[in-house]
């Protein structure tokens, strides 16, 4: 995720661009930049840090032009730095580009452009766009952007200004990243999200996949590079929004947690894209993992380390890697690992998982692993974070900034990261052909997840009803077996941290070893039963629960019969049908929603629960 903004009109562009960028900081805040064009000259300023850091270095008197663009970054290619900050210019310095998204074939295009004599100044995929447009430029910037879009593969939204055509901004969109045009009087605006536009206009048009807009101060023409020769005017589709600026920042959601839950389809798609082939058994590409086939072949054991929710992603990894690859896996919480004098051999690898990339206990565990000579990898969401810099190789989850304290989309990103690591390692391990086929067969299930998550989110009525009932209770238990066991723990953690209801997650088989003593009339027990291999055992556990007159809720894959008739349809939460190993990714969504609506019913401060912080940088 990044935020991009543009302006063309009759006023100085710079203050308007800065104001709009400020409204978009929730989309990214590791670096920022602007470019304003005036009389054939660009004023370009960029810096590492937040939009406020950019504000401290810009010189408004040097930039009075009325056309420009800006960017606030959440890094995906190249660490946060001034050189990697947008806008990026071509070799001649005549055109400037900002982008939100990923150019999947950037490496191939970059080699081609270098051979043609182009010089690159950054490590970003975006700079490739600037040089590619330069290559096609022949006096018409719209045509050049159109041709460049046809060469690129990926998912992106971009804005371009050329000094020789200073009366127009070009906006283009491929696949999912949003890009909205805002129509003013004698001026027009562009931004990644509606909130940045509302101070200027409430008349908007969200670009669709494949569209290129040529935006002048009093005219907008939209064409589609996927369907050439169909120019049309915008006015057929202008929408009028009635949001306040504050509501709009959360895109109409009441808080960031709900917004982030709804962003999960995008997280899955972005994290898989360019790495896992959508069809067939082609190679998995994660160059930043820095992991050679020889290292994979020598691998004798994996240790996963993390804290909190990220630790639950590690537990899923243990079930997955041991069952699919027969590689022994150890899992630890960071705060224990570093003090328990762990033993690591030289053919072992440590994988740290962290949303923020700054968690002190996880960092200390990585150092411990390094001291023992192990290769250390990281799965993290924040490019250039301490954990990313420390690791020998990194797999970035592309969830974008997570603002709510309770982790939701980052957890889903971590589970996708774990699956990608499995797919990557599997391609270099000598494994039985049937197991290899099974691992390859997971791919279509992973690619189906965005649509399936949307399906869960489309109707949450039953989950809301159950959550409201839980909110009236003093305690809640979550139970599961196999890969549902870590999800039971995650469901309990989510519920307790934002609703303050005491909740515990257990291996279902452990109930009879103590916890059953706590079950009584009406005590809620959320039984996760998505794993076919242990389904019968879960049914027995639910019978034990019902025998104590507790209230059992079943979480099952679509089409379930037995558990549903046991607990009653009104106490069933269904996830769409999927492979058992992929199910935890879908199960995490109802876990988040139960805690969200439970906390909501109790009137809790959902985004900032008491006593907690988003990034835990102390021991
Ligand atoms: C719970 C939650 C925390 C974090 C934990 C680790 O919703 O967000 O448990 O998962 O503090 O943080 P990261 O992933 O940043 O290392």
Coordinates of C-alpha atoms and ligand atoms in Angstrom, one line a residue:
X1 CA 0.0 0.0 0.0
X2 CA 1.1 3.5 -0.8
X3 CA -0.8 6.8 -1.2
X4 CA -0.6 8.8 -4.4
X5 CA -2.0 12.3 -5.2
X6 CA -2.2 14.6 -8.1
X7 CA -3.4 18.1 -9.0
X8 CA -4.0 20.2 -12.1
X9 CA -5.7 23.6 -11.9
X10 CA -5.1 27.3 -11.5
X11 CA -3.7 27.4 -7.9
X12 CA -0.2 26.5 -6.6
X13 CA -0.1 22.7 -6.6
X14 CA 2.3 22.2 -3.8
X15 CA 0.2 23.1 -0.7
X16 CA -2.7 21.1 -2.2
X17 CA -0.5 18.0 -2.8
X18 CA 0.9 18.2 0.7
X19 CA -2.5 18.5 2.3
X20 CA -3.7 15.5 0.4
X21 CA -0.7 13.4 1.2
X22 CA -1.2 14.2 4.9
X23 CA -4.7 12.7 4.6
X24 CA -3.2 9.5 3.2
X25 CA -0.5 8.8 5.7
X26 CA -2.4 5.7 6.9
X27 CA -1.6 4.1 3.6
X28 CA 2.2 4.4 4.1
X29 CA 4.7 6.4 6.0
X30 CA 8.3 5.3 5.4
X31 CA 9.1 8.0 2.8
X32 CA 7.4 10.7 0.8
X33 CA 7.9 13.0 -2.1
X34 CA 6.4 15.5 -4.5
X35 CA 7.1 16.9 -8.0
X36 CA 5.6 20.2 -9.3
X37 CA 6.1 21.3 -12.9
X38 CA 6.3 25.0 -14.0
X39 CA 7.5 26.5 -17.3
X40 CA 9.3 23.3 -18.3
X41 CA 11.1 22.9 -15.0
X42 CA 10.4 20.3 -12.3
X43 CA 10.6 21.0 -8.6
X44 CA 11.2 17.6 -7.0
X45 CA 11.6 17.0 -3.3
X46 CA 11.6 13.7 -1.5
X47 CA 12.8 12.3 1.8
X48 CA 12.8 9.2 4.0
X49 CA 10.2 9.5 6.7
X50 CA 6.7 10.8 7.0
X51 CA 4.9 13.5 5.1
X52 CA 5.7 15.8 8.1
X53 CA 9.4 15.2 7.4
X54 CA 8.8 16.1 3.8
X55 CA 7.0 19.3 4.9
X56 CA 10.1 20.3 6.9
X57 CA 12.4 20.2 3.8
X58 CA 10.2 21.6 1.0
X59 CA 10.6 25.2 -0.1
X60 CA 7.2 26.5 -1.2
X61 CA 8.6 29.6 -2.8
X62 CA 10.5 27.5 -5.3
X63 CA 7.4 25.7 -6.5
X64 CA 4.5 27.8 -7.6
X65 CA 3.4 25.7 -10.6
X66 CA -0.2 24.5 -10.9
X67 CA 0.4 20.8 -11.8
X68 CA 2.1 18.1 -9.8
X69 CA 2.0 14.8 -8.1
X70 CA 3.0 13.3 -4.7
X71 CA 3.5 10.0 -2.9
X72 CA 3.6 8.6 0.6
X73 CA 5.3 5.2 0.6
X74 CA 4.9 1.8 2.2
X75 CA 7.9 0.1 0.7
X76 CA 7.7 -3.1 -1.4
X77 CA 10.7 -3.0 -3.7
X78 CA 13.8 -1.4 -2.2
X79 CA 14.2 -0.3 1.4
X80 CA 12.8 3.0 2.7
X81 CA 15.3 5.7 1.6
X82 CA 15.4 9.0 -0.1
X83 CA 16.7 7.4 -3.3
X84 CA 13.8 4.9 -3.3
X85 CA 11.2 7.5 -2.5
X86 CA 8.8 8.5 -5.3
X87 CA 8.5 10.4 -7.6
X88 CA 10.9 8.7 -10.0
X89 CA 12.2 10.5 -13.1
X90 CA 13.3 9.1 -16.5
X91 CA 16.9 9.6 -17.8
X92 CA 16.1 13.0 -19.3
X93 CA 14.4 14.3 -16.2
X94 CA 11.4 15.3 -18.3
X95 CA 8.8 13.0 -16.8
X96 CA 7.9 12.1 -13.2
X97 CA 6.0 9.0 -12.0
X98 CA 4.4 7.9 -8.7
X99 CA 3.0 4.4 -8.3
X100 CA 1.1 2.3 -5.8
X101 CA 1.4 -1.5 -6.4
X102 CA 3.7 -4.0 -7.9
X103 CA 5.2 -4.3 -11.4
X104 CA 5.8 -8.1 -11.4
X105 CA 7.9 -8.2 -14.5
X106 CA 10.1 -5.2 -13.4
X107 CA 13.3 -7.2 -13.4
X108 CA 12.9 -8.3 -17.1
X109 CA 11.9 -4.8 -18.1
X110 CA 14.8 -3.3 -16.2
X111 CA 17.4 -5.5 -18.0
X112 CA 15.9 -4.6 -21.3
X113 CA 16.0 -0.9 -20.5
X114 CA 19.6 -1.1 -19.2
X115 CA 20.6 -2.7 -22.5
X116 CA 19.0 0.2 -24.3
X117 CA 21.2 2.6 -22.3
X118 CA 18.8 3.7 -19.5
X119 CA 20.4 4.6 -16.1
X120 CA 18.7 3.7 -12.9
X121 CA 19.1 5.5 -9.6
X122 CA 16.9 3.5 -7.3
X123 CA 16.0 -0.2 -6.5
X124 CA 12.3 0.4 -7.1
X125 CA 10.0 -1.2 -9.6
X126 CA 8.5 2.2 -10.2
X127 CA 11.6 3.7 -11.8
X128 CA 11.2 1.1 -14.5
X129 CA 7.8 2.7 -15.4
X130 CA 9.5 6.1 -15.8
X131 CA 12.1 4.7 -18.2
X132 CA 9.6 2.5 -20.1
X133 CA 7.4 5.6 -20.7
X134 CA 10.5 7.5 -21.8
X135 CA 11.2 4.8 -24.3
X136 CA 7.8 5.1 -25.9
X137 CA 7.4 8.9 -25.7
X138 CA 7.0 10.5 -29.0
X139 CA 5.3 13.8 -28.2
X140 CA 2.1 12.3 -26.7
X141 CA 2.3 11.3 -23.0
X142 CA -1.1 9.5 -23.1
X143 CA 0.0 7.3 -25.9
X144 CA 3.3 6.5 -24.2
X145 CA 1.6 5.5 -20.9
X146 CA -0.8 3.4 -22.9
X147 CA 2.0 1.5 -24.6
X148 CA 3.9 1.1 -21.3
X149 CA 0.9 -0.3 -19.5
X150 CA 0.6 -3.0 -22.2
X151 CA 4.1 -4.1 -21.5
X152 CA 3.7 -4.4 -17.7
X153 CA 2.4 -7.3 -15.7
X154 CA 1.1 -6.8 -12.1
X155 CA -1.2 -4.8 -10.1
X156 CA -0.7 -1.0 -9.9
X157 CA -2.1 2.5 -10.0
X158 CA 0.1 5.3 -11.3
X159 CA 0.3 9.0 -12.1
X160 CA 2.6 10.7 -14.6
X161 CA 3.5 14.3 -15.5
X162 CA 5.6 15.3 -18.5
X163 CA 7.3 18.7 -18.6
X164 CA 6.5 19.1 -22.4
X165 CA 2.8 18.6 -21.8
X166 CA 2.4 20.6 -18.6
X167 CA -1.4 20.9 -18.9
X168 CA -2.2 17.3 -18.2
X169 CA -1.8 14.6 -15.6
X170 CA -2.0 10.9 -16.7
X171 CA -3.6 8.4 -14.3
X172 CA -3.6 4.7 -15.0
X173 CA -4.9 1.6 -13.2
X174 CA -4.2 -2.1 -13.6
X175 CA -6.0 -4.6 -11.4
X176 CA -6.7 -3.7 -7.8
X177 CA -5.0 -0.6 -6.3
X178 CA -7.5 2.2 -6.1
X179 CA -7.2 5.5 -7.9
X180 CA -9.9 8.2 -7.7
X181 CA -10.4 11.3 -9.8
X182 CA -12.0 14.2 -8.0
X183 CA -13.7 16.9 -10.2
X184 CA -13.3 20.5 -9.1
X185 CA -14.2 23.9 -10.7
X186 CA -11.4 24.8 -13.0
X187 CA -9.2 22.2 -11.4
X188 CA -9.1 18.4 -11.1
X189 CA -7.6 16.1 -8.5
X190 CA -6.5 12.5 -8.1
X191 CA -5.8 10.4 -5.0
X192 CA -5.6 6.8 -3.9
X193 CA -8.5 7.2 -1.5
X194 CA -11.5 9.4 -1.2
X195 CA -10.6 11.2 2.1
X196 CA -7.8 13.1 0.4
X197 CA -10.3 14.6 -2.0
X198 CA -13.1 15.7 0.2
X199 CA -11.7 19.1 1.2
X200 CA -11.8 19.9 -2.5
X201 CA -14.7 18.1 -4.0
X202 CA -17.3 15.4 -3.4
X203 CA -17.7 14.6 -7.1
X204 CA -15.5 11.6 -7.8
X205 CA -14.9 8.8 -10.3
X206 CA -12.9 5.7 -9.2
X207 CA -10.9 4.4 -12.2
X208 CA -11.5 0.9 -13.3
X209 CA -9.1 -1.8 -14.2
X210 CA -7.4 -1.0 -17.5
X211 CA -8.4 2.7 -17.6
X212 CA -6.1 5.6 -18.4
X213 CA -7.3 9.1 -17.7
X214 CA -5.9 12.3 -19.3
X215 CA -6.7 14.9 -16.7
X216 CA -6.6 18.6 -17.6
X217 CA -7.9 21.4 -15.4
X218 CA -11.3 21.6 -17.3
X219 CA -11.5 18.2 -19.0
X220 CA -11.0 14.5 -18.3
X221 CA -10.8 11.9 -21.1
X222 CA -10.7 8.2 -20.2
X223 CA -9.6 5.4 -22.4
X224 CA -9.0 1.7 -21.7
X225 CA -5.7 0.2 -22.6
X226 CA -7.2 -3.2 -22.7
X227 CA -9.9 -2.0 -25.1
X228 CA -8.2 0.6 -27.3
X229 CA -10.2 3.1 -29.5
X230 CA -13.0 3.6 -26.9
X231 CA -12.4 7.1 -25.6
X232 CA -15.3 8.4 -23.5
X233 CA -16.0 11.3 -21.2
X234 CA -16.1 10.8 -17.4
X235 CA -19.5 12.5 -16.8
X236 CA -21.6 9.4 -17.3
X237 CA -20.2 7.9 -14.1
X238 CA -19.5 10.7 -11.7
X239 CA -20.4 9.8 -8.1
X240 CA -21.3 12.2 -5.3
X241 CA -20.0 11.2 -1.9
X242 CA -21.4 12.4 1.4
X243 CA -18.8 11.2 3.9
X244 CA -17.1 13.4 6.4
X245 CA -13.3 13.5 6.1
X246 CA -12.8 11.5 9.3
X247 CA -15.2 8.7 8.3
X248 CA -13.7 8.7 4.8
X249 CA -10.2 8.0 6.2
X250 CA -11.6 4.7 7.4
X251 CA -13.4 4.4 4.1
X252 CA -16.8 4.4 5.8
X253 CA -15.8 1.8 8.5
X254 CA -16.3 2.8 12.1
X255 CA -12.7 1.9 13.0
X256 CA -9.5 0.6 11.5
X257 CA -9.9 -2.9 12.7
X258 CA -13.0 -3.5 10.6
X259 CA -11.5 -1.7 7.7
X260 CA -8.4 -3.9 8.0
X261 CA -10.5 -7.1 8.2
X262 CA -12.1 -6.1 4.9
X263 CA -8.7 -5.4 3.3
X264 CA -7.7 -9.1 3.7
X265 CA -8.6 -10.1 0.1
X266 CA -6.2 -7.5 -1.1
X267 CA -3.5 -8.7 1.4
X268 CA -3.7 -12.2 0.1
X269 CA -3.6 -11.2 -3.5
X270 CA -0.7 -8.8 -3.1
X271 CA 1.3 -11.3 -1.0
X272 CA 0.9 -14.1 -3.6
X273 CA 1.3 -12.0 -6.7
X274 CA 4.5 -12.4 -8.7
X275 CA 5.7 -15.2 -6.4
X276 CA 3.3 -18.1 -6.8
X277 CA 2.2 -19.0 -10.3
X278 CA -1.6 -18.7 -10.6
X279 CA -1.8 -21.8 -12.8
X280 CA 0.3 -24.9 -13.1
X281 CA 3.4 -26.1 -11.3
X282 CA 5.8 -23.4 -12.4
X283 CA 8.6 -22.1 -10.1
X284 CA 8.0 -20.1 -7.0
X285 CA 10.0 -16.9 -7.1
X286 CA 11.0 -15.1 -3.8
X287 CA 14.5 -13.8 -4.6
X288 CA 14.6 -11.6 -1.5
X289 CA 14.5 -14.8 0.6
X290 CA 18.1 -15.3 -0.4
X291 CA 17.8 -19.0 0.0
X292 CA 19.7 -21.3 -2.3
X293 CA 18.5 -24.8 -3.5
X294 CA 21.6 -26.2 -1.7
X295 CA 20.7 -24.6 1.6
X296 CA 17.2 -26.0 1.2
X297 CA 18.5 -29.5 0.4
X298 CA 20.8 -29.5 3.5
X299 CA 18.1 -28.2 5.8
X300 CA 17.6 -30.6 8.8
X301 CA 15.3 -28.6 11.1
X302 CA 13.4 -25.3 11.2
X303 CA 12.7 -23.1 14.2
X304 CA 10.0 -20.5 14.1
X305 CA 10.0 -17.7 16.6
X306 CA 7.6 -14.8 17.2
X307 CA 5.3 -13.2 19.8
X308 CA 1.5 -13.0 20.2
X309 CA -0.6 -13.4 17.0
X310 CA 2.6 -13.9 14.9
X311 CA 3.4 -16.9 17.2
X312 CA 0.1 -18.5 16.2
X313 CA 1.2 -18.2 12.6
X314 CA 4.4 -20.1 13.6
X315 CA 2.3 -22.9 15.2
X316 CA 0.4 -23.2 11.9
X317 CA 3.7 -23.4 10.2
X318 CA 4.7 -26.4 12.4
X319 CA 1.7 -28.4 11.5
X320 CA 2.1 -27.5 7.8
X321 CA 5.8 -28.1 7.4
X322 CA 5.9 -31.3 9.4
X323 CA 2.9 -32.8 7.6
X324 CA 3.8 -31.7 4.1
X325 CA 7.6 -31.8 4.1
X326 CA 8.4 -34.1 7.0
X327 CA 10.9 -31.5 8.2
X328 CA 11.1 -31.2 12.0
X329 CA 9.9 -27.9 13.3
X330 CA 10.4 -26.2 16.7
X331 CA 8.3 -23.2 17.7
X332 CA 9.0 -20.7 20.4
X333 CA 7.7 -17.4 21.7
X334 CA 10.5 -14.9 21.5
X335 CA 10.6 -14.1 25.2
X336 CA 11.3 -17.8 26.1
X337 CA 13.5 -18.8 23.2
X338 CA 16.3 -16.4 24.1
X339 CA 16.6 -17.5 27.7
X340 CA 16.2 -21.2 27.3
X341 CA 19.7 -21.8 25.9
X342 CA 18.4 -23.2 22.6
X343 CA 20.4 -25.6 20.4
X344 CA 20.8 -25.0 16.7
X345 CA 22.9 -27.0 14.3
X346 CA 24.5 -25.6 11.2
X347 CA 22.0 -27.1 8.8
X348 CA 19.2 -25.5 10.7
X349 CA 17.3 -22.3 10.0
X350 CA 15.5 -19.9 12.2
X351 CA 12.4 -18.0 10.8
X352 CA 11.2 -15.0 12.7
X353 CA 7.6 -13.8 12.0
X354 CA 6.6 -10.2 12.9
X355 CA 4.2 -7.6 11.6
X356 CA 6.0 -4.6 12.8
X357 CA 9.5 -6.0 12.4
X358 CA 10.4 -4.2 15.6
X359 CA 9.4 -6.7 18.4
X360 CA 12.3 -6.7 20.9
X361 CA 11.9 -10.4 22.0
X362 CA 11.8 -11.6 18.4
X363 CA 14.9 -9.5 17.5
X364 CA 16.8 -11.0 20.4
X365 CA 15.8 -14.5 19.3
X366 CA 17.2 -13.8 15.8
X367 CA 20.4 -12.6 17.3
X368 CA 20.6 -15.8 19.4
X369 CA 20.1 -17.9 16.3
X370 CA 22.8 -15.9 14.4
X371 CA 25.3 -16.4 17.2
X372 CA 24.8 -20.1 16.9
X373 CA 25.5 -19.9 13.2
X374 CA 22.0 -20.6 11.8
X375 CA 20.7 -18.9 8.8
X376 CA 17.9 -16.5 9.9
X377 CA 15.0 -15.6 7.7
X378 CA 12.1 -13.2 8.4
X379 CA 8.5 -13.0 7.4
X380 CA 7.5 -9.4 8.1
X381 CA 5.2 -6.6 6.9
X382 CA 7.6 -3.6 7.2
X383 CA 10.3 -3.2 4.7
X384 CA 13.5 -1.8 6.1
X385 CA 12.4 -2.6 9.7
X386 CA 15.0 -3.9 12.2
X387 CA 14.0 -7.5 11.7
X388 CA 14.1 -7.1 7.9
X389 CA 17.5 -5.6 8.1
X390 CA 18.9 -8.1 10.5
X391 CA 17.7 -11.2 8.6
X392 CA 19.7 -13.1 6.0
X393 CA 16.6 -13.2 3.8
X394 CA 13.1 -11.8 4.0
X395 CA 9.6 -12.7 2.8
X396 CA 7.5 -9.5 2.9
X397 CA 3.8 -9.8 3.6
X398 CA 2.2 -7.1 1.6
X399 CA -0.6 -6.1 4.0
X400 CA 0.1 -2.4 4.0
X401 CA 0.1 -0.4 7.3
X402 CA -1.9 -2.0 10.1
X403 CA -3.3 0.7 12.3
X404 CA -5.5 -1.2 14.8
X405 CA -3.6 -2.7 17.7
X406 CA -5.3 -6.1 17.2
X407 CA -3.6 -7.8 14.3
X408 CA -5.9 -9.0 11.5
X409 CA -4.7 -8.6 7.9
X410 CA -1.1 -8.9 9.0
X411 CA -1.9 -12.4 10.5
X412 CA -3.5 -13.5 7.2
X413 CA -0.5 -12.1 5.4
X414 CA 1.8 -14.2 7.7
X415 CA -0.1 -17.4 7.0
X416 CA 0.2 -16.7 3.3
X417 CA 3.9 -16.1 3.9
X418 CA 4.2 -19.5 5.6
X419 CA 2.5 -21.1 2.6
X420 CA 4.8 -19.3 0.2
X421 CA 7.8 -20.5 2.2
X422 CA 6.5 -24.1 2.0
X423 CA 6.0 -23.8 -1.7
X424 CA 9.5 -22.4 -2.2
X425 CA 11.2 -25.0 -0.1
X426 CA 9.1 -27.9 -1.6
X427 CA 10.5 -27.2 -5.0
X428 CA 14.1 -28.0 -3.9
X429 CA 13.4 -31.0 -1.5
X430 CA 13.4 -34.6 -2.5
X431 CA 9.8 -35.5 -1.6
X432 CA 7.5 -38.2 -2.6
X433 CA 5.7 -37.5 -5.9
X434 CA 2.2 -37.8 -4.3
X435 CA 3.2 -35.2 -1.6
X436 CA 4.6 -32.9 -4.3
X437 CA 1.3 -33.2 -6.2
X438 CA -0.6 -32.4 -3.0
X439 CA 1.6 -29.3 -2.4
X440 CA 1.1 -28.0 -5.9
X441 CA -2.6 -28.7 -5.6
X442 CA -2.7 -26.1 -2.7
X443 CA -2.0 -23.3 -5.2
X444 CA -5.5 -22.9 -6.7
X445 CA -6.9 -23.0 -3.2
X446 CA -4.6 -20.1 -2.2
X447 CA -5.6 -18.1 -5.2
X448 CA -9.3 -18.6 -4.5
X449 CA -8.9 -17.1 -1.0
X450 CA -9.6 -13.4 -1.8
X451 CA -13.0 -14.4 -3.3
X452 CA -13.7 -16.7 -0.4
X453 CA -12.8 -14.1 2.2
X454 CA -15.1 -11.6 0.4
X455 CA -17.9 -14.3 0.6
X456 CA -17.5 -14.6 4.4
X457 CA -17.5 -10.8 4.8
X458 CA -20.6 -10.4 2.6
X459 CA -22.9 -11.7 5.3
X460 CA -21.8 -11.7 8.9
X461 CA -25.3 -11.7 10.5
X462 CA -24.9 -15.1 12.2
X463 CA -21.4 -14.2 13.5
X464 CA -22.8 -10.9 14.9
X465 CA -25.6 -12.7 16.7
X466 CA -23.2 -15.2 18.3
X467 CA -20.7 -12.4 19.2
X468 CA -23.4 -10.4 20.9
X469 CA -24.4 -13.4 23.0
X470 CA -20.7 -14.0 23.9
X471 CA -20.4 -10.4 25.0
X472 CA -22.9 -11.1 27.8
X473 CA -20.6 -13.9 29.2
X474 CA -17.7 -13.8 31.7
X475 CA -15.5 -16.3 29.9
X476 CA -15.2 -18.0 26.5
X477 CA -13.2 -21.1 25.4
X478 CA -11.9 -21.9 22.0
X479 CA -10.9 -25.5 21.1
X480 CA -9.5 -27.2 18.0
X481 CA -7.2 -29.9 16.8
X482 CA -4.4 -30.0 14.3
X483 CA -4.2 -26.7 12.4
X484 CA -7.4 -25.5 14.2
X485 CA -5.5 -25.6 17.5
X486 CA -3.4 -22.5 16.8
X487 CA -6.5 -20.8 15.4
X488 CA -8.3 -21.6 18.7
X489 CA -5.5 -19.8 20.5
X490 CA -5.7 -16.9 18.0
X491 CA -9.5 -16.6 18.4
X492 CA -9.1 -16.4 22.2
X493 CA -6.3 -13.8 22.0
X494 CA -8.3 -11.6 19.7
X495 CA -11.4 -11.8 21.9
X496 CA -9.6 -11.1 25.2
X497 CA -7.5 -8.3 23.8
X498 CA -10.3 -6.1 22.5
X499 CA -13.4 -7.2 24.5
X500 CA -11.6 -7.9 27.9
X501 CA -13.6 -11.1 28.2
X502 CA -11.5 -13.9 29.7
X503 CA -10.9 -16.4 27.0
X504 CA -8.6 -19.3 26.4
X505 CA -7.7 -21.4 23.4
X506 CA -6.9 -25.1 23.8
X507 CA -6.1 -28.3 22.0
X508 CA -9.5 -29.9 22.1
X509 CA -8.1 -33.2 23.5
X510 CA -6.8 -31.3 26.5
X511 CA -10.2 -30.3 27.8
X512 CA -10.6 -33.5 29.8
X513 CA -7.3 -32.9 31.5
X514 CA -8.5 -29.9 33.5
X515 CA -10.5 -27.3 31.6
X516 CA -13.7 -29.3 31.7
X517 CA -14.0 -28.4 35.3
X518 CA -14.8 -24.8 34.2
X519 CA -17.6 -25.7 31.9
X520 CA -21.1 -25.1 33.2
X521 CA -24.5 -24.1 32.0
X522 CA -24.2 -21.7 29.0
X523 CA -20.4 -21.2 29.1
X524 CA -19.4 -20.5 25.4
X525 CA -17.1 -23.0 23.8
X526 CA -16.1 -22.2 20.2
X527 CA -15.2 -25.5 18.6
X528 CA -13.1 -25.3 15.4
X529 CA -13.7 -28.3 13.2
X530 CA -12.4 -27.6 9.8
X531 CA -9.7 -30.3 9.8
X532 CA -11.0 -33.6 8.2
X533 CA -8.4 -35.9 9.7
X534 CA -9.5 -35.1 13.2
X535 CA -13.2 -34.2 12.6
X536 CA -14.6 -37.3 14.4
X537 CA -12.5 -36.5 17.5
X538 CA -13.8 -32.9 17.4
X539 CA -17.4 -34.2 17.3
X540 CA -16.6 -36.3 20.4
X541 CA -15.1 -33.2 22.2
X542 CA -18.2 -31.2 21.4
X543 CA -20.3 -34.0 22.9
X544 CA -18.3 -33.7 26.1
X545 CA -19.0 -30.0 26.1
X546 CA -22.7 -30.4 25.6
X547 CA -22.9 -33.0 28.3
X548 CA -21.8 -30.3 30.8
X549 CA -24.7 -28.0 29.4
X550 CA -22.1 -25.6 28.0
X551 CA -23.0 -23.6 24.8
X552 CA -21.2 -25.1 21.8
X553 CA -20.6 -23.1 18.6
X554 CA -19.1 -25.0 15.7
X555 CA -16.8 -23.5 13.0
X556 CA -16.9 -25.8 10.0
X557 CA -16.3 -26.1 6.3
X558 CA -19.4 -25.6 4.1
X559 CA -21.5 -28.7 3.7
X560 CA -21.0 -29.9 7.3
X561 CA -23.8 -32.2 8.6
X562 CA -22.9 -33.9 11.8
X563 CA -21.6 -31.1 14.0
X564 CA -24.4 -28.8 12.6
X565 CA -27.1 -31.2 13.7
X566 CA -25.4 -31.7 17.1
X567 CA -25.1 -28.0 18.0
X568 CA -28.0 -26.6 15.8
X569 CA -27.7 -24.5 12.7
X570 CA -28.1 -21.3 14.7
X571 CA -24.8 -22.2 16.4
X572 CA -22.8 -22.9 13.3
X573 CA -20.3 -20.6 11.5
X574 CA -19.3 -21.8 8.0
X575 CA -16.2 -21.1 6.0
X576 CA -16.2 -21.8 2.3
X577 CA -14.9 -25.3 1.3
X578 CA -11.2 -25.5 0.9
X579 CA -8.1 -27.7 1.5
X580 CA -7.7 -28.4 5.2
X581 CA -4.2 -26.9 5.1
X582 CA -5.5 -23.7 3.7
X583 CA -8.5 -23.6 6.1
X584 CA -6.8 -21.7 8.9
X585 CA -6.6 -18.6 6.6
X586 CA -10.3 -18.6 6.2
X587 CA -11.0 -19.6 9.8
X588 CA -9.1 -16.5 11.0
X589 CA -11.8 -14.3 9.5
X590 CA -14.7 -15.4 11.8
X591 CA -12.3 -15.4 14.7
X592 CA -11.6 -11.7 14.1
X593 CA -15.3 -10.9 13.5
X594 CA -16.4 -12.7 16.7
X595 CA -14.0 -10.6 18.8
X596 CA -14.8 -7.4 16.8
X597 CA -18.6 -7.7 17.3
X598 CA -18.2 -8.9 20.9
X599 CA -16.1 -5.9 21.7
X600 CA -18.4 -3.6 19.7
X601 CA -21.4 -4.8 21.7
X602 CA -19.5 -3.9 24.9
X603 CA -18.6 -0.4 23.6
X604 CA -14.9 -1.0 23.9
X605 CA -12.2 1.1 22.3
X606 CA -11.6 -1.3 19.5
X607 CA -8.6 0.2 17.7
X608 CA -6.7 1.0 20.9
X609 CA -7.5 -1.5 23.7
X610 CA -6.3 -0.7 27.2
X611 CA -2.7 -1.4 28.3
X612 CA -1.6 -2.5 24.8
X613 CA 0.7 -1.0 22.1
X614 CA 1.0 -1.8 18.4
X615 CA 4.7 -2.3 18.4
X616 CA 6.4 -3.9 21.4
X617 CA 10.0 -2.7 21.4
X618 CA 10.8 -3.5 25.0
X619 CA 11.4 -6.9 26.6
Ligands
LIG1 C1 -2.4 -9.3 18.8 C2 -1.1 -8.7 18.4 C3 0.1 -9.0 19.1 C4 1.3 -9.0 18.1 C5 2.6 -9.2 18.8 C6 3.8 -9.3 17.9 O1 -3.5 -8.9 18.0 O2 -1.2 -7.9 17.5 O3 0.0 -10.2 19.8 O4 1.1 -10.1 17.2 O5 2.8 -8.1 19.7 O6 3.9 -8.2 17.1 P1 4.7 -8.2 15.7 O7 4.0 -9.1 14.8 O8 4.8 -6.8 15.3 O9 6.1 -8.8 16.0

